[in-house]
Amino acid sequence: MMKTIDLRSDTVTLPTPTMREAICRAELGDDVFGEDPTTNRLEKLAAECMGKEAAMLVASGTMGNLACLLTHCRRGEEVILGDQSHTFLYEAGGMSALGGIHAHTVRNQPDGTMRLEDIEAAIRGSDVHFPRTRLICLENTHNRCNGSALTPEYTDAVAALARKRGVRVHLDGARIFNAAVALGVDAKELVRNADSVSFCLSKGLSAPVGSVICGSSEFIAEARRTRKVLGGGMRQSGVIAAPGITALEQMVARLAEDHANARRLAERIAHIRGLSADPERTQTNIVYFELAGKRVTAEKLVTQLGKRGIKLLRVGPGLLRAVTHYGISADDIDSTLAALREVMETR
Ligand SMILES: *Cc1c(COP(=O)(O)O)cnc(C)c1O
């Protein structure tokens, strides 16, 4: 039987055997009453990992960002965020659909940052014509910008600017542990000056479901109300929290392996005729690569690799994405490279 090598996303990761056991053994209660001991344990652990007072389990990264944005902002208020950010591009416009929040995009640089001067220029003055700027959102690692990791210094600089102007900072840290591992810093340092943070348990950390948001006790108490509004009050959520605890305890350090695999994939792709990749920009587990010529289209490449059991994501005309994760070994990278060479180099 042909093995499937699924490089479309790290969301395809399946729970580890330890996670499945943890699900079976989880001590449970009703979390809407605050009585699920396993959820409480996860939330305490997550808050510690992020160096924040409190944390709350949510169903997904999208729900986490939305709950944070709805908690920070009232209707008609404005959020500054990157034009390539996940929240702007891929969260179904939830902030405006559900919160009446106005999105003000600032150009993302290839490394996932926004220039400080661009952010500063986007912050509104007090004038009745303008919406009120309430929040700045950062994304770390930056999904669309090569999975780049934002440094603690950059995040601190944005937060200092925000504070000076009376604006808050939310950090979409769906893959914050990838950033921490890539930069060799503690995740706490990456979020120390953010007012709220969301991160995913269900991507590289391989848990089956769930994200966590973190912030001050006051913020999280308010966000619990927001989550309830969104239908996100879950009952015996310990079945979700238990593998989440395993994820935080056992799955962070191994992300380095995913980064090494991604880097090698990018380095070798750069040497395949008709493909171009930028290994220097491949800091974490996301590899973007382009078709240089017109002979093979992105659709054709995806189809041809699919026939060989390898799944990639086409993310634009001539642009493809491969994401490494817990289910991908170094041998899988070699098989993928062999298949890419075969498709690109045979006529
Ligand atoms: C995946 C992702 C999300 C959303 O997470 P879901 O669990 O898919 O809703 C948010 N932000 C970033 C940067 C992501 O990559």
Tab-separated table of C-alpha atoms and ligand atoms in Angstrom:
chain	number	residue	atom	x	y	z
A	1	MET	CA	0.000	0.000	0.000
A	2	MET	CA	1.242	3.469	-0.901
A	3	LYS	CA	1.892	5.709	2.102
A	4	THR	CA	0.249	9.113	1.941
A	5	ILE	CA	2.594	12.027	2.599
A	6	ASP	CA	0.292	14.870	3.487
A	7	LEU	CA	2.136	18.191	3.367
A	8	ARG	CA	-0.944	20.388	2.957
A	9	SER	CA	-0.918	21.544	6.576
A	10	ASP	CA	0.159	20.651	10.106
A	11	THR	CA	-3.558	20.525	10.925
A	12	VAL	CA	-3.678	17.001	9.462
A	13	THR	CA	-1.636	15.638	12.386
A	14	LEU	CA	-3.332	12.840	14.282
A	15	PRO	CA	-3.214	12.527	18.075
A	16	THR	CA	-0.301	10.543	19.474
A	17	PRO	CA	-0.922	7.233	21.324
A	18	THR	CA	-0.278	9.081	24.630
A	19	MET	CA	-2.958	11.604	23.709
A	20	ARG	CA	-5.498	8.868	22.977
A	21	GLU	CA	-4.793	7.337	26.373
A	22	ALA	CA	-5.066	10.734	28.060
A	23	ILE	CA	-8.493	11.212	26.448
A	24	CYS	CA	-9.696	7.870	27.865
A	25	ARG	CA	-8.409	8.591	31.356
A	26	ALA	CA	-9.405	12.267	31.606
A	27	GLU	CA	-11.182	13.283	34.790
A	28	LEU	CA	-14.295	15.196	33.695
A	29	GLY	CA	-16.898	17.682	34.896
A	30	ASP	CA	-19.016	20.529	33.527
A	31	ASP	CA	-16.669	23.279	32.379
A	32	VAL	CA	-19.431	25.894	32.037
A	33	PHE	CA	-19.686	25.586	35.833
A	34	GLY	CA	-15.857	25.746	35.953
A	35	GLU	CA	-15.847	22.143	37.187
A	36	ASP	CA	-13.902	20.218	34.580
A	37	PRO	CA	-10.638	19.436	36.393
A	38	THR	CA	-8.750	18.532	33.217
A	39	THR	CA	-9.742	21.760	31.453
A	40	ASN	CA	-8.753	23.712	34.552
A	41	ARG	CA	-5.394	21.960	34.552
A	42	LEU	CA	-4.784	22.760	30.859
A	43	GLU	CA	-5.738	26.402	31.358
A	44	LYS	CA	-3.359	26.739	34.308
A	45	LEU	CA	-0.529	25.118	32.356
A	46	ALA	CA	-1.186	27.260	29.260
A	47	ALA	CA	-1.202	30.466	31.325
A	48	GLU	CA	2.139	29.428	32.854
A	49	CYS	CA	3.632	28.654	29.425
A	50	MET	CA	2.671	32.137	28.207
A	51	GLY	CA	3.512	33.973	31.427
A	52	LYS	CA	-0.037	35.314	31.696
A	53	GLU	CA	-2.465	35.355	34.639
A	54	ALA	CA	-5.189	33.273	33.021
A	55	ALA	CA	-6.117	31.167	30.014
A	56	MET	CA	-9.216	29.682	28.395
A	57	LEU	CA	-9.742	26.721	26.089
A	58	VAL	CA	-11.609	27.455	22.844
A	59	ALA	CA	-12.732	25.244	19.986
A	60	SER	CA	-10.373	26.605	17.324
A	61	GLY	CA	-7.829	29.259	16.464
A	62	THR	CA	-10.507	31.187	14.616
A	63	MET	CA	-12.736	31.168	17.698
A	64	GLY	CA	-9.783	32.211	19.874
A	65	ASN	CA	-8.924	35.227	17.733
A	66	LEU	CA	-12.593	36.181	17.398
A	67	ALA	CA	-13.238	35.878	21.147
A	68	CYS	CA	-10.200	38.108	21.806
A	69	LEU	CA	-11.165	40.706	19.204
A	70	LEU	CA	-14.780	40.837	20.406
A	71	THR	CA	-13.565	41.213	23.989
A	72	HIS	CA	-11.130	44.040	23.161
A	73	CYS	CA	-13.295	46.012	20.716
A	74	ARG	CA	-16.783	47.441	20.552
A	75	ARG	CA	-18.794	48.001	17.378
A	76	GLY	CA	-17.307	50.610	15.066
A	77	GLU	CA	-13.869	50.367	16.615
A	78	GLU	CA	-10.838	49.571	14.546
A	79	VAL	CA	-8.217	46.839	14.473
A	80	ILE	CA	-4.879	47.310	12.707
A	81	LEU	CA	-3.634	44.063	11.206
A	82	GLY	CA	-1.402	42.780	8.425
A	83	ASP	CA	-2.785	42.549	4.887
A	84	GLN	CA	-1.449	38.981	4.760
A	85	SER	CA	-2.650	38.022	8.226
A	86	HIS	CA	-4.712	34.916	8.815
A	87	THR	CA	-7.332	36.930	10.688
A	88	PHE	CA	-7.816	39.280	7.742
A	89	LEU	CA	-7.652	36.658	4.982
A	90	TYR	CA	-8.977	33.396	6.379
A	91	GLU	CA	-11.356	33.892	9.277
A	92	ALA	CA	-14.478	34.598	7.214
A	93	GLY	CA	-14.566	38.261	8.215
A	94	GLY	CA	-15.815	37.241	11.664
A	95	MET	CA	-14.743	40.469	13.324
A	96	SER	CA	-17.020	42.507	11.080
A	97	ALA	CA	-19.767	39.887	10.694
A	98	LEU	CA	-20.186	39.353	14.420
A	99	GLY	CA	-18.564	42.354	16.064
A	100	GLY	CA	-19.008	45.304	13.708
A	101	ILE	CA	-15.246	45.772	14.011
A	102	HIS	CA	-13.474	47.725	11.283
A	103	ALA	CA	-10.333	46.143	9.811
A	104	HIS	CA	-7.496	48.506	8.896
A	105	THR	CA	-4.817	46.613	7.026
A	106	VAL	CA	-1.143	47.502	6.960
A	107	ARG	CA	1.255	45.918	4.508
A	108	ASN	CA	3.073	42.830	5.751
A	109	GLN	CA	6.768	42.644	4.935
A	110	PRO	CA	8.117	39.283	3.665
A	111	ASP	CA	9.284	38.478	7.212
A	112	GLY	CA	5.767	38.818	8.630
A	113	THR	CA	6.385	42.159	10.331
A	114	MET	CA	4.596	45.426	9.634
A	115	ARG	CA	6.842	48.491	9.608
A	116	LEU	CA	6.545	50.478	12.819
A	117	GLU	CA	6.098	53.686	10.836
A	118	ASP	CA	3.268	52.075	8.841
A	119	ILE	CA	1.545	50.988	12.049
A	120	GLU	CA	2.009	54.415	13.566
A	121	ALA	CA	0.544	56.069	10.471
A	122	ALA	CA	-2.483	53.763	10.676
A	123	ILE	CA	-3.342	54.699	14.287
A	124	ARG	CA	-6.169	57.220	14.169
A	125	GLY	CA	-6.171	60.591	15.831
A	126	SER	CA	-9.252	61.797	17.690
A	127	ASP	CA	-11.588	63.164	15.057
A	128	VAL	CA	-15.308	62.426	14.752
A	129	HIS	CA	-14.713	61.293	11.166
A	130	PHE	CA	-12.525	58.389	12.220
A	131	PRO	CA	-13.205	55.055	13.830
A	132	ARG	CA	-11.353	54.630	17.120
A	133	THR	CA	-8.226	52.496	16.910
A	134	ARG	CA	-8.518	49.920	19.679
A	135	LEU	CA	-6.155	47.081	18.825
A	136	ILE	CA	-3.098	45.988	16.836
A	137	CYS	CA	-2.856	42.313	15.824
A	138	LEU	CA	0.419	40.509	15.190
A	139	GLU	CA	0.864	36.958	13.895
A	140	ASN	CA	3.712	34.677	15.067
A	141	THR	CA	4.761	32.601	13.231
A	142	HIS	CA	3.399	34.329	10.162
A	143	ASN	CA	1.560	31.761	8.074
A	144	ARG	CA	1.438	33.585	4.707
A	145	CYS	CA	4.883	35.156	5.142
A	146	ASN	CA	6.962	31.978	4.952
A	147	GLY	CA	6.143	30.889	8.489
A	148	SER	CA	8.515	33.614	9.712
A	149	ALA	CA	9.102	34.068	13.415
A	150	LEU	CA	8.732	37.549	14.912
A	151	THR	CA	11.415	38.314	17.506
A	152	PRO	CA	10.662	39.358	21.100
A	153	GLU	CA	12.316	42.714	20.320
A	154	TYR	CA	9.983	43.405	17.397
A	155	THR	CA	6.879	42.503	19.381
A	156	ASP	CA	8.067	44.647	22.283
A	157	ALA	CA	8.602	47.598	19.937
A	158	VAL	CA	5.057	47.289	18.552
A	159	ALA	CA	3.681	46.972	22.078
A	160	ALA	CA	5.612	50.072	23.212
A	161	LEU	CA	4.154	52.047	20.320
A	162	ALA	CA	0.680	50.723	21.112
A	163	ARG	CA	0.992	51.644	24.783
A	164	LYS	CA	2.176	55.140	23.909
A	165	ARG	CA	-0.947	55.606	21.794
A	166	GLY	CA	-3.412	53.918	24.170
A	167	VAL	CA	-3.951	50.903	21.889
A	168	ARG	CA	-3.855	47.223	22.896
A	169	VAL	CA	-2.015	44.322	21.252
A	170	HIS	CA	-3.382	40.875	20.381
A	171	LEU	CA	-0.983	38.218	19.188
A	172	ASP	CA	-2.256	35.429	16.929
A	173	GLY	CA	0.229	32.807	18.025
A	174	ALA	CA	-1.348	29.839	16.266
A	175	ARG	CA	2.229	28.515	15.862
A	176	ILE	CA	3.903	30.437	18.695
A	177	PHE	CA	5.867	27.369	19.821
A	178	ASN	CA	7.339	27.014	16.325
A	179	ALA	CA	8.576	30.596	16.713
A	180	ALA	CA	9.976	29.898	20.180
A	181	VAL	CA	11.837	26.775	19.015
A	182	ALA	CA	13.156	28.463	15.859
A	183	LEU	CA	14.466	31.490	17.772
A	184	GLY	CA	15.661	29.474	20.767
A	185	VAL	CA	13.674	31.592	23.225
A	186	ASP	CA	10.943	30.830	25.727
A	187	ALA	CA	7.434	31.421	24.337
A	188	LYS	CA	6.848	33.803	27.267
A	189	GLU	CA	9.386	36.220	25.826
A	190	LEU	CA	7.516	36.365	22.538
A	191	VAL	CA	4.267	37.434	24.168
A	192	ARG	CA	5.422	39.317	27.284
A	193	ASN	CA	4.014	42.640	26.141
A	194	ALA	CA	0.915	41.398	24.316
A	195	ASP	CA	-2.415	42.002	26.071
A	196	SER	CA	-3.845	38.771	24.688
A	197	VAL	CA	-2.485	35.709	22.907
A	198	SER	CA	-4.102	32.787	21.104
A	199	PHE	CA	-2.316	29.573	20.191
A	200	CYS	CA	-3.333	26.294	18.568
A	201	LEU	CA	-3.050	22.872	20.175
A	202	SER	CA	-4.185	21.189	16.979
A	203	LYS	CA	-1.475	22.182	14.504
A	204	GLY	CA	2.175	21.221	14.977
A	205	LEU	CA	1.433	20.147	18.554
A	206	SER	CA	-0.815	17.403	17.122
A	207	ALA	CA	-3.779	17.562	19.502
A	208	PRO	CA	-7.059	16.660	17.773
A	209	VAL	CA	-9.008	19.827	18.693
A	210	GLY	CA	-8.579	23.149	20.383
A	211	SER	CA	-6.810	26.425	20.920
A	212	VAL	CA	-6.121	28.479	24.024
A	213	ILE	CA	-6.309	32.213	24.653
A	214	CYS	CA	-4.302	33.866	27.430
A	215	GLY	CA	-4.286	37.260	29.110
A	216	SER	CA	-4.994	39.011	32.406
A	217	SER	CA	-7.538	37.428	34.777
A	218	GLU	CA	-9.880	40.298	34.058
A	219	PHE	CA	-9.562	39.887	30.293
A	220	ILE	CA	-10.133	36.128	30.403
A	221	ALA	CA	-13.159	36.523	32.694
A	222	GLU	CA	-14.700	38.835	30.099
A	223	ALA	CA	-13.653	36.527	27.250
A	224	ARG	CA	-15.583	33.676	28.954
A	225	ARG	CA	-18.730	35.683	28.393
A	226	THR	CA	-17.742	36.289	24.758
A	227	ARG	CA	-17.052	32.582	24.247
A	228	LYS	CA	-20.514	31.770	25.624
A	229	VAL	CA	-22.062	34.196	23.117
A	230	LEU	CA	-20.223	32.357	20.334
A	231	GLY	CA	-21.646	29.018	21.485
A	232	GLY	CA	-18.213	27.990	22.687
A	233	GLY	CA	-19.124	27.055	26.253
A	234	MET	CA	-18.270	23.364	26.251
A	235	ARG	CA	-19.252	20.866	28.909
A	236	GLN	CA	-16.931	17.874	29.532
A	237	SER	CA	-14.208	19.640	27.588
A	238	GLY	CA	-11.600	17.617	29.456
A	239	VAL	CA	-11.691	15.173	26.534
A	240	ILE	CA	-10.218	18.022	24.478
A	241	ALA	CA	-8.029	19.450	27.235
A	242	ALA	CA	-6.354	16.117	28.102
A	243	PRO	CA	-4.551	15.707	24.755
A	244	GLY	CA	-3.878	19.461	24.905
A	245	ILE	CA	-1.899	18.921	28.105
A	246	THR	CA	0.074	16.145	26.399
A	247	ALA	CA	0.689	18.535	23.493
A	248	LEU	CA	2.225	21.179	25.761
A	249	GLU	CA	4.221	18.685	27.800
A	250	GLN	CA	5.550	16.433	25.052
A	251	MET	CA	5.239	17.961	21.596
A	252	VAL	CA	7.029	21.312	21.749
A	253	ALA	CA	10.709	20.322	21.668
A	254	ARG	CA	10.246	17.994	18.684
A	255	LEU	CA	9.138	20.916	16.455
A	256	ALA	CA	12.870	21.406	15.736
A	257	GLU	CA	12.694	18.226	13.655
A	258	ASP	CA	9.891	19.718	11.529
A	259	HIS	CA	11.959	22.849	10.998
A	260	ALA	CA	15.001	20.840	9.892
A	261	ASN	CA	12.839	18.850	7.451
A	262	ALA	CA	11.290	22.031	6.050
A	263	ARG	CA	14.678	23.663	5.622
A	264	ARG	CA	16.055	20.659	3.780
A	265	LEU	CA	12.984	20.498	1.557
A	266	ALA	CA	13.406	24.180	0.636
A	267	GLU	CA	17.154	23.823	0.037
A	268	ARG	CA	16.695	20.907	-2.339
A	269	ILE	CA	13.646	22.371	-4.096
A	270	ALA	CA	15.778	25.416	-4.906
A	271	HIS	CA	17.976	23.083	-7.002
A	272	ILE	CA	15.155	21.507	-9.010
A	273	ARG	CA	14.872	22.950	-12.488
A	274	GLY	CA	11.602	24.877	-12.928
A	275	LEU	CA	11.046	25.416	-9.202
A	276	SER	CA	12.185	28.213	-6.953
A	277	ALA	CA	12.275	28.360	-3.176
A	278	ASP	CA	13.987	30.582	-0.644
A	279	PRO	CA	15.662	28.379	1.987
A	280	GLU	CA	16.931	31.446	3.870
A	281	ARG	CA	13.353	32.429	4.543
A	282	THR	CA	12.361	28.951	5.701
A	283	GLN	CA	12.761	29.441	9.442
A	284	THR	CA	10.044	27.099	10.704
A	285	ASN	CA	7.793	24.378	9.248
A	286	ILE	CA	6.207	26.166	6.277
A	287	VAL	CA	7.779	26.071	2.798
A	288	TYR	CA	6.428	28.146	-0.067
A	289	PHE	CA	7.768	27.478	-3.535
A	290	GLU	CA	7.055	28.758	-6.986
A	291	LEU	CA	6.960	27.357	-10.473
A	292	ALA	CA	9.531	29.273	-12.432
A	293	GLY	CA	8.505	28.295	-15.974
A	294	LYS	CA	5.179	27.815	-17.722
A	295	ARG	CA	5.633	24.170	-18.755
A	296	VAL	CA	4.097	22.687	-15.591
A	297	THR	CA	1.168	24.430	-13.903
A	298	ALA	CA	0.578	24.348	-10.151
A	299	GLU	CA	-2.603	22.322	-10.754
A	300	LYS	CA	-0.692	19.764	-12.788
A	301	LEU	CA	2.060	19.487	-10.208
A	302	VAL	CA	-0.484	18.934	-7.418
A	303	THR	CA	-2.278	16.277	-9.499
A	304	GLN	CA	0.932	14.493	-10.493
A	305	LEU	CA	2.189	14.410	-6.913
A	306	GLY	CA	-1.237	13.273	-5.750
A	307	LYS	CA	-0.884	10.214	-7.990
A	308	ARG	CA	2.311	9.434	-6.082
A	309	GLY	CA	0.571	9.760	-2.717
A	310	ILE	CA	1.935	13.220	-1.932
A	311	LYS	CA	-0.409	16.053	-1.073
A	312	LEU	CA	0.552	19.726	-1.444
A	313	LEU	CA	-1.511	22.879	-1.274
A	314	ARG	CA	-1.784	25.273	-4.214
A	315	VAL	CA	-2.086	28.708	-2.635
A	316	GLY	CA	-1.946	30.990	-5.668
A	317	PRO	CA	-1.148	30.989	-9.374
A	318	GLY	CA	2.162	29.142	-9.589
A	319	LEU	CA	2.525	29.157	-5.800
A	320	LEU	CA	2.577	25.999	-3.665
A	321	ARG	CA	2.897	25.287	0.034
A	322	ALA	CA	4.307	22.342	1.942
A	323	VAL	CA	4.105	22.110	5.729
A	324	THR	CA	6.129	19.641	7.778
A	325	HIS	CA	4.781	18.098	10.981
A	326	TYR	CA	4.691	15.137	13.376
A	327	GLY	CA	3.464	12.815	10.582
A	328	ILE	CA	6.369	13.636	8.223
A	329	SER	CA	9.775	11.955	8.477
A	330	ALA	CA	13.084	12.786	6.813
A	331	ASP	CA	12.440	9.828	4.464
A	332	ASP	CA	9.113	11.389	3.479
A	333	ILE	CA	11.007	14.543	2.512
A	334	ASP	CA	13.308	12.454	0.300
A	335	SER	CA	10.318	10.750	-1.341
A	336	THR	CA	8.707	14.138	-1.952
A	337	LEU	CA	11.889	15.517	-3.521
A	338	ALA	CA	12.216	12.451	-5.745
A	339	ALA	CA	8.623	12.859	-6.921
A	340	LEU	CA	9.102	16.591	-7.563
A	341	ARG	CA	12.226	15.896	-9.629
A	342	GLU	CA	10.445	13.201	-11.592
A	343	VAL	CA	7.507	15.460	-12.477
A	344	MET	CA	9.601	18.547	-13.196
A	345	GLU	CA	12.424	16.896	-15.092
A	346	THR	CA	10.640	14.394	-17.329
A	347	ARG	CA	8.994	15.647	-20.471
B	1	LIG	C1	-4.635	27.999	11.564
B	1	LIG	C2	-4.515	29.412	11.963
B	1	LIG	C3	-5.539	30.063	12.653
B	1	LIG	C4	-6.899	29.453	12.876
B	1	LIG	O1	-6.948	28.239	13.485
B	1	LIG	P1	-8.162	27.219	13.211
B	1	LIG	O2	-8.011	26.284	14.346
B	1	LIG	O3	-7.912	26.635	11.870
B	1	LIG	O4	-9.434	27.991	13.271
B	1	LIG	C5	-5.311	31.354	13.056
B	1	LIG	N1	-4.152	31.979	12.791
B	1	LIG	C6	-3.154	31.400	12.121
B	1	LIG	C7	-1.883	32.141	11.870
B	1	LIG	C8	-3.302	30.093	11.667
B	1	LIG	O5	-2.312	29.530	10.979
